[in-house]
Amino acid sequence: MSDNRYIGVFDSGIGGLTVVKSIVECMPGENIIYFGDTAHVPYGTRSKRQITEYVLADVRFLRTFDIKAVVIACNTADSVAKEKVREVNPDLPVFGVVDPASRLAAVSTKNGRIGVIATNATVKTGAYERAIAKYNEDATVFMEACPLLVPLVENGRFRPGDPVIEIVLKEYLEPLVEKNIDTLVLGCTHYPLLQEAITHLYPSLNVISSSDAAAAKMLGTLIQNGTCNENTEAAQSERKYFVSDDAEGVDNLARVFMGDELGGTFRQVDVE
Ligand code: DGL
């Protein structure tokens, strides 16, 4: 059986493209609609009420297409509003990023000490502590809010050896390393771009990308439910990209996030 409907993916901005990249790596033939709410990025510094309102509008927009599932490609939106998305869309499979990343961290830590870096809003919800405890009740979780990382990544300052990103990363990661963590969760979909810079500074850390973990979980579920696309060729798949503001400005940065795998250009839409 083949289900050729789109997978809907959204984020506050273009960080969620790291999830699209991971989906394309595991499921190259799937058709994808991406929406980045660039008119309202960042979500990570906003209130629960405001984030929930934006997230429900993002899903309403994606549902104007024939989608078979939605991926909340934003740890902030997932931590704050996933239950509400499920409540309002009971017929739609909803995938997040927090649970798959938590599970992977919980089962792969050797010393039970896990650090999680994320936005202020994600840290405030306690979602990672709860999710990790579900899979490993003996693990100790250390959270670190990193408000400077999203703007730095969005400005292209994420490469290993870049002195600006290295100073900021040390500021945030040193307290976690001092707590003797062996595993670090990148609890924001912008952060996989920092993976190399982090590994360059702290080579022995087990670094977990919430984007890769989410894509792997989704692949497993689609296979289990028999809802994969029978097409397995990226060249035959369809990708549509939308943002709520500044489509031209986003295009270049999107290529930095996804390289040649982008396979489309951005269009601006008004979403309510
Ligand atoms: N990409 C979002 C996340 O995963 C963070 C960006 C934002 O603050 O809107 O949390």
mmCIF file with all atom_site columns, C-alpha atoms and ligand atoms in Angstrom, residues 11-12 15 41-45 73-76 119 122 150 187-190, ligand 1:
data_model
loop_
_atom_site.group_PDB
_atom_site.id
_atom_site.type_symbol
_atom_site.label_atom_id
_atom_site.label_alt_id
_atom_site.label_comp_id
_atom_site.label_asym_id
_atom_site.label_entity_id
_atom_site.label_seq_id
_atom_site.pdbx_PDB_ins_code
_atom_site.Cartn_x
_atom_site.Cartn_y
_atom_site.Cartn_z
_atom_site.occupancy
_atom_site.B_iso_or_equiv
_atom_site.pdbx_formal_charge
_atom_site.auth_seq_id
_atom_site.auth_comp_id
_atom_site.auth_asym_id
_atom_site.auth_atom_id
_atom_site.pdbx_PDB_model_num
ATOM   1  C CA . ASP A 1 11  ? 8.531  25.571 12.754 1.00 0.00 ? 11  ASP A CA 1
ATOM   2  C CA . SER A 1 12  ? 8.627  29.168 13.946 1.00 0.00 ? 12  SER A CA 1
ATOM   3  C CA . GLY A 1 15  ? 15.173 25.787 11.931 1.00 0.00 ? 15  GLY A CA 1
ATOM   4  C CA . VAL A 1 41  ? 9.942  33.922 14.910 1.00 0.00 ? 41  VAL A CA 1
ATOM   5  C CA . PRO A 1 42  ? 11.211 33.442 17.599 1.00 0.00 ? 42  PRO A CA 1
ATOM   6  C CA . TYR A 1 43  ? 8.564  31.502 19.511 1.00 0.00 ? 43  TYR A CA 1
ATOM   7  C CA . GLY A 1 44  ? 11.049 30.663 22.251 1.00 0.00 ? 44  GLY A CA 1
ATOM   8  C CA . THR A 1 45  ? 10.728 33.971 24.071 1.00 0.00 ? 45  THR A CA 1
ATOM   9  C CA . ALA A 1 73  ? 9.536  20.595 13.908 1.00 0.00 ? 73  ALA A CA 1
ATOM   10 C CA . CYS A 1 74  ? 10.077 22.973 16.801 1.00 0.00 ? 74  CYS A CA 1
ATOM   11 C CA . ASN A 1 75  ? 10.893 21.932 20.345 1.00 0.00 ? 75  ASN A CA 1
ATOM   12 C CA . THR A 1 76  ? 9.287  25.098 21.672 1.00 0.00 ? 76  THR A CA 1
ATOM   13 C CA . THR A 1 119 ? 15.066 27.897 24.162 1.00 0.00 ? 119 THR A CA 1
ATOM   14 C CA . THR A 1 122 ? 11.122 24.867 26.147 1.00 0.00 ? 122 THR A CA 1
ATOM   15 C CA . VAL A 1 150 ? 18.989 30.816 17.444 1.00 0.00 ? 150 VAL A CA 1
ATOM   16 C CA . GLY A 1 187 ? 16.642 20.488 22.122 1.00 0.00 ? 187 GLY A CA 1
ATOM   17 C CA . CYS A 1 188 ? 15.978 23.060 19.412 1.00 0.00 ? 188 CYS A CA 1
ATOM   18 C CA . THR A 1 189 ? 15.682 22.378 15.722 1.00 0.00 ? 189 THR A CA 1
ATOM   19 C CA . HIS A 1 190 ? 18.173 25.132 14.913 1.00 0.00 ? 190 HIS A CA 1
HETATM 20 N N1 . DGL B 2 .   ? 13.417 25.994 16.263 1.00 0.00 ? 1   DGL B N1 1
HETATM 21 C C1 . DGL B 2 .   ? 12.780 26.352 17.510 1.00 0.00 ? 1   DGL B C1 1
HETATM 22 C C2 . DGL B 2 .   ? 12.860 25.190 18.499 1.00 0.00 ? 1   DGL B C2 1
HETATM 23 O O1 . DGL B 2 .   ? 13.097 24.046 18.106 1.00 0.00 ? 1   DGL B O1 1
HETATM 24 C C3 . DGL B 2 .   ? 13.377 27.557 18.180 1.00 0.00 ? 1   DGL B C3 1
HETATM 25 C C4 . DGL B 2 .   ? 13.215 28.858 17.490 1.00 0.00 ? 1   DGL B C4 1
HETATM 26 C C5 . DGL B 2 .   ? 12.306 29.796 18.219 1.00 0.00 ? 1   DGL B C5 1
HETATM 27 O O2 . DGL B 2 .   ? 12.590 30.249 19.330 1.00 0.00 ? 1   DGL B O2 1
HETATM 28 O O3 . DGL B 2 .   ? 11.293 30.107 17.624 1.00 0.00 ? 1   DGL B O3 1
HETATM 29 O O4 . DGL B 2 .   ? 12.659 25.380 19.678 1.00 0.00 ? 1   DGL B O4 1
#
